[in-house]
Short mmCIF file of C-alpha atoms in Angstrom, two decimals:
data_model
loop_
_atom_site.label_atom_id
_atom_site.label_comp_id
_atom_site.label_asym_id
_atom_site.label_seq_id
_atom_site.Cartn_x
_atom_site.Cartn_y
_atom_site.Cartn_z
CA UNK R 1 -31.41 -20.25 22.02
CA UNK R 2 -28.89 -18.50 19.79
CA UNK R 3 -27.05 -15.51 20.65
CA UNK R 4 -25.93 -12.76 18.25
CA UNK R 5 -22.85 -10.26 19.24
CA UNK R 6 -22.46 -6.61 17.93
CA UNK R 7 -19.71 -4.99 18.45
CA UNK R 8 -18.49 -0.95 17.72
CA UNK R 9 -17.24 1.58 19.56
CA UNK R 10 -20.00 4.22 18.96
CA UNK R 11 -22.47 5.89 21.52
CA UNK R 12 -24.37 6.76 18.44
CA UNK R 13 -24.64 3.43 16.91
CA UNK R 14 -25.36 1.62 20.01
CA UNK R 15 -28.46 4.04 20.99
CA UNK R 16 -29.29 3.86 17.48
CA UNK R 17 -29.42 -0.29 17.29
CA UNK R 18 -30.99 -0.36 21.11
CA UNK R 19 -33.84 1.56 19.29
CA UNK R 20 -34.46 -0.87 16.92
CA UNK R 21 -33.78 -3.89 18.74
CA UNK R 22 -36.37 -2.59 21.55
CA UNK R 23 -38.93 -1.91 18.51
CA UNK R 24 -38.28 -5.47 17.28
CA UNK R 25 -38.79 -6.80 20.56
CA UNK R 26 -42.44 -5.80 20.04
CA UNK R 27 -42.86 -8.07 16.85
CA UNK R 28 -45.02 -10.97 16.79
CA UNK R 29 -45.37 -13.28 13.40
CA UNK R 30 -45.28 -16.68 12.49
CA UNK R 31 -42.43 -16.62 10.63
CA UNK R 32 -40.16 -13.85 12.22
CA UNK R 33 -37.35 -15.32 14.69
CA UNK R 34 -38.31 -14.39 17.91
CA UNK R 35 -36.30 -12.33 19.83
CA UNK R 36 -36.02 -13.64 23.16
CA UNK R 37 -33.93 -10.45 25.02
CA UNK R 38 -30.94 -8.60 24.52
CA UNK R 39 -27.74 -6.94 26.72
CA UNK R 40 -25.45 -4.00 25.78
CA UNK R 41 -22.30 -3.67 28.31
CA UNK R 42 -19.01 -2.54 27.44
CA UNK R 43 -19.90 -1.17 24.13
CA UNK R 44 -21.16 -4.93 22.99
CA UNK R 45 -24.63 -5.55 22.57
CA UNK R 46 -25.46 -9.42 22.55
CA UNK R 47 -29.13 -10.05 20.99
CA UNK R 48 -30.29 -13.34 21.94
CA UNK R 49 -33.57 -15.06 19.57
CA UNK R 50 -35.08 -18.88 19.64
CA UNK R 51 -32.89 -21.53 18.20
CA UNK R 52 -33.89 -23.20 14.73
CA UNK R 53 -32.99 -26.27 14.21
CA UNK R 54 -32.98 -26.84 10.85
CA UNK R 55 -30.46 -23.82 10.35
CA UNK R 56 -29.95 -21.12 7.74
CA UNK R 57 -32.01 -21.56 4.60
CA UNK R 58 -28.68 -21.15 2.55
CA UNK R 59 -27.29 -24.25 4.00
CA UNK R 60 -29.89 -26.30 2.23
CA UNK R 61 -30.65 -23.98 -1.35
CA UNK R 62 -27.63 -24.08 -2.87
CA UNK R 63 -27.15 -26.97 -5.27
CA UNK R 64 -23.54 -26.58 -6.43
CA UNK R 65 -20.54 -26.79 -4.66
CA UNK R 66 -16.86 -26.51 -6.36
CA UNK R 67 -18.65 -27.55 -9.62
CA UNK R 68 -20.93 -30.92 -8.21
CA UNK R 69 -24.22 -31.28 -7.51
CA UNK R 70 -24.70 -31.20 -3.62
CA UNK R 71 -26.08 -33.89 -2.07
CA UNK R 72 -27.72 -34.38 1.25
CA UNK R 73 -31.55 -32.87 2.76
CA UNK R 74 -32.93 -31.52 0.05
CA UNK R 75 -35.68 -28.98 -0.77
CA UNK R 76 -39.32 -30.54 -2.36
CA UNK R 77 -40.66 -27.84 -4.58
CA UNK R 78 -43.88 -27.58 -2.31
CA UNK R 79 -41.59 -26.95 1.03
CA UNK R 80 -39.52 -23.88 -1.35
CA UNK R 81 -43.50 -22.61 -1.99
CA UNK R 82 -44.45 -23.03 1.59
CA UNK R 83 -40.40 -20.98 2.39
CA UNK R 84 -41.13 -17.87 -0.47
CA UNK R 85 -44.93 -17.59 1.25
CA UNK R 86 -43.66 -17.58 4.34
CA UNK R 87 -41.06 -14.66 3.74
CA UNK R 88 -43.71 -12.86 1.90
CA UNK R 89 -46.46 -12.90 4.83
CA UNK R 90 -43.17 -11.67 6.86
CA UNK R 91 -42.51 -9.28 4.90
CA UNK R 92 -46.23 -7.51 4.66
CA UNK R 93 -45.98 -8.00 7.93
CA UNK R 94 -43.05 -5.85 8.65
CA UNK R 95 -43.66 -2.90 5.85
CA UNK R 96 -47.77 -3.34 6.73
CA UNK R 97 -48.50 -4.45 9.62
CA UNK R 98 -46.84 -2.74 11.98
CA UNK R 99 -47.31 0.90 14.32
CA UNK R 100 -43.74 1.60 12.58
CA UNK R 101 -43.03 0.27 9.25
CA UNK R 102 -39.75 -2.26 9.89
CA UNK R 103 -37.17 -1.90 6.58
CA UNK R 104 -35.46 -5.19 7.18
CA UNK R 105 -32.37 -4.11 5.13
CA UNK R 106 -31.01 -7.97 4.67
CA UNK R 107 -33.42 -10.16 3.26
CA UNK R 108 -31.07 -12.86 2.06
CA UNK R 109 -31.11 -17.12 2.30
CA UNK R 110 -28.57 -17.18 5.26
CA UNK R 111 -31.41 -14.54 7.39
CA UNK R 112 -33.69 -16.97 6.59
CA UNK R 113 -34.39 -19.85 9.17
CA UNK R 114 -35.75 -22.94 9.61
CA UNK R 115 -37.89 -24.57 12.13
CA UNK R 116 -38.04 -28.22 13.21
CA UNK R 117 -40.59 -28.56 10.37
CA UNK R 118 -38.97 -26.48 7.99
CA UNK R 119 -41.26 -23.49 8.03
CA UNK R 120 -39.47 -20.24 7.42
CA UNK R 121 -38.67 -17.21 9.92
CA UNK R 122 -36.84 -14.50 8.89
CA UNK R 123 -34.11 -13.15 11.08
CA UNK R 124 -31.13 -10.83 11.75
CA UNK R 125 -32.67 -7.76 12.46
CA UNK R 126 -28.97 -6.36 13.20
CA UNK R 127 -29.39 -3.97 10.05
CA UNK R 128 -32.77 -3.41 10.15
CA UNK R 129 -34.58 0.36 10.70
CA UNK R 130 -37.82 1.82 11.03
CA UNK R 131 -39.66 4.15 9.28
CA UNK R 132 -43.30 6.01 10.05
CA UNK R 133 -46.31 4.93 7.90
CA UNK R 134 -47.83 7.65 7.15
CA UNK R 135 -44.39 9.94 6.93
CA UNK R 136 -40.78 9.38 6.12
CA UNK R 137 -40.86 6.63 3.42
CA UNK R 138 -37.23 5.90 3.22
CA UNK R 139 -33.74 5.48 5.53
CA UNK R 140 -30.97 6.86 3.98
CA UNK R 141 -27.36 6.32 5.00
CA UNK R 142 -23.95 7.13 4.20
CA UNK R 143 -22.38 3.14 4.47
CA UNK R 144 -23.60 1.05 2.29
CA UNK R 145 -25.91 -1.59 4.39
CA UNK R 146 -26.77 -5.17 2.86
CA UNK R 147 -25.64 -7.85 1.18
CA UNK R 148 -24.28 -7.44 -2.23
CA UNK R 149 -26.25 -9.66 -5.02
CA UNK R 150 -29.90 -9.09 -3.06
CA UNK R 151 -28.82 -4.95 -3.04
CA UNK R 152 -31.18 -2.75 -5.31
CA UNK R 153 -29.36 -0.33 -7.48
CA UNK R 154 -30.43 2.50 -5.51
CA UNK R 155 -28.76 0.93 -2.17
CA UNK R 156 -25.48 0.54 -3.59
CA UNK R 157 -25.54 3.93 -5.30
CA UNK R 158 -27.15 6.29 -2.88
CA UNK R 159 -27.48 4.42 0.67
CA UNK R 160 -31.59 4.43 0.31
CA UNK R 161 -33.35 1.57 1.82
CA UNK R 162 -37.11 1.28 1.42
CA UNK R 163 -40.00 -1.10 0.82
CA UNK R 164 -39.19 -1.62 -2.47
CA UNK R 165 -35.18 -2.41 -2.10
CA UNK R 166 -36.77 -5.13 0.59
CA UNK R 167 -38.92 -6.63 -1.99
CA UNK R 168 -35.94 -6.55 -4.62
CA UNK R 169 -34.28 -8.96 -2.40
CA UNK R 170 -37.06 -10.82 -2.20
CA UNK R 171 -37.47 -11.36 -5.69
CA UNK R 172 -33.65 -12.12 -5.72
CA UNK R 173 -34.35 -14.31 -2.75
CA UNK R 174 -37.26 -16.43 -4.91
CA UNK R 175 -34.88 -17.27 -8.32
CA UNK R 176 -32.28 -18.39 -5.68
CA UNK R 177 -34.76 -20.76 -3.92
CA UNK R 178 -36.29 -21.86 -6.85
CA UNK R 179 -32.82 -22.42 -9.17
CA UNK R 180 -30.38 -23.34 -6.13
CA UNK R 181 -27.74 -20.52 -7.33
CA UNK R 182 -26.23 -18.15 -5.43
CA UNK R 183 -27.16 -14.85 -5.80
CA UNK R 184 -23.72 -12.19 -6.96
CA UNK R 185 -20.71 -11.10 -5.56
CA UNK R 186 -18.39 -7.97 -5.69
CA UNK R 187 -15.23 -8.12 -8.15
CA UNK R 188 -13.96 -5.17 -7.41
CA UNK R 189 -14.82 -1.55 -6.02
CA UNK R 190 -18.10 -0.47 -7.41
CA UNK R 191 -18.02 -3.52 -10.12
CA UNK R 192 -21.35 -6.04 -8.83
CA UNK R 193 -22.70 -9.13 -10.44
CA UNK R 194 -25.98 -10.52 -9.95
CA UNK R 195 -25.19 -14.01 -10.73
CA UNK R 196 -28.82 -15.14 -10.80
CA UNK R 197 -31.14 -12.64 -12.19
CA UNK R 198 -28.22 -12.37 -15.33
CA UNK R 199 -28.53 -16.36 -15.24
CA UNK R 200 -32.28 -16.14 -15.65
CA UNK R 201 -32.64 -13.46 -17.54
CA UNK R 202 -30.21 -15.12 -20.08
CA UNK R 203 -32.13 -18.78 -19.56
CA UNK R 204 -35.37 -16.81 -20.17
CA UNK R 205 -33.89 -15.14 -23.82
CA UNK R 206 -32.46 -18.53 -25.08
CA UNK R 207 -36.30 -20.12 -24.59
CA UNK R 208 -35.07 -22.53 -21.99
CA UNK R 209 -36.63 -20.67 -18.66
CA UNK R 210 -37.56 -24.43 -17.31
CA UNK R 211 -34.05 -25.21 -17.39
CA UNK R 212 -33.24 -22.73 -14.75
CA UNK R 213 -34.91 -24.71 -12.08
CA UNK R 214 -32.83 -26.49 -9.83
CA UNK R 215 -31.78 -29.80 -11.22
CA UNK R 216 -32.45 -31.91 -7.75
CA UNK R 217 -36.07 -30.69 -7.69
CA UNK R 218 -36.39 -33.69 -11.03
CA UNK R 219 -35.08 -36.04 -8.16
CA UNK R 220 -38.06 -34.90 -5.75
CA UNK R 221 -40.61 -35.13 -7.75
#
């Protein structure tokens, strides 16, 4: 098992997350971390899912470190296909399939986790909110909710999550498993850089797109 703690002093906030987390209980899919119970005392709320053993996806994607290639288990190009299919079905699962569509909020490599055989469930719910089909199409909020370099525009600027800002980070999610790069960071206050997409996107203008892939798939082959 592994065991997730929230913490904030909020009657608000923990109603709110109890909500969710109760909703999420009710999810069932292949490759979503199960979520195995949950207990809020003492304004802390500790969420408890199945244990993966093969860890977050970001431990494994990420092919430079401090300027060198990383060694170690590597990703085979058909495994990273099997990973971005397996997020996707998630994903239609969540905005789709469900009584309530689930906005995850977080897609991002370290959410995503691996199984004994290296399929992919995605996890961390902790941000996550729900939204009726067939009404309300959006959550909107004043704190900015995510992680900045798989953030939409409209996240950063405005606080709106929907289906779309999910599948933004998805897209971000797919360049970073298939090139090994991280994704952005934040310079400074309302200054953002999407390391990848500007890395692609420039690869793609020069005429060397191929050259974007990540240099240990070669080795895998």
């Amino acid at each position: 098992m592994a065991v997730k703690r929230f913490f904030k002093d909020s009657r608000q906030w923990a109603k709110d997350l109890i909500a969710e987390v109760t909703t999420i209980g009710n999810l069932h899919h292949k490759n979503l971390v199960k979520l195995i119970g949950w207990l809020y005392e003492s304004n802390e709320l500790l969420v408890v899912y199945e244990f993966m053993p093969n860890g977050g996806l970001d431990k494994l994607i990420i092919c430079e470190e401090n300027g060198e290639i990383r060694e170690g288990l590597s990703l085979n190009g058909e495994i990273r296909h099997g990973i971005i299919c397996g997020i996707a079905q998630a994903l239609d699962y969540l905005h789709n399939g469900c009584q309530k569509r689930v906005l995850h909020r977080d897609i991002k490599a370290s959410n995503i986790m691996l199984d004994s055989e290296l399929n992919a469930r995605l996890g961390d719910f902790g941000l996550a909110r729900t939204v009726q089909v067939n009404g309300k199409t959006h959550h909107s909020t004043k704190e900015i909710a995510g992680t900045i370099g798989y953030m939409a525009p409209e996240c950063i600027l405005i606080g709106r999550a929907t289906v779309e800002t999910d599948v933004f980070a998805f897209g971000v999610l797919i360049l970073e498993v298939a090139c090994g790069r991280k994704p952005g960071k934040q310079y400074e206050e309302n200054i953002y850089s999407n390391r990848v997409i500007e890395y692609v996107w420039d690869m793609y203008k020069s005429g060397k797109i191929i050259d974007a892939i990540d240099v240990r798939l070669d080795r895998l082959r």
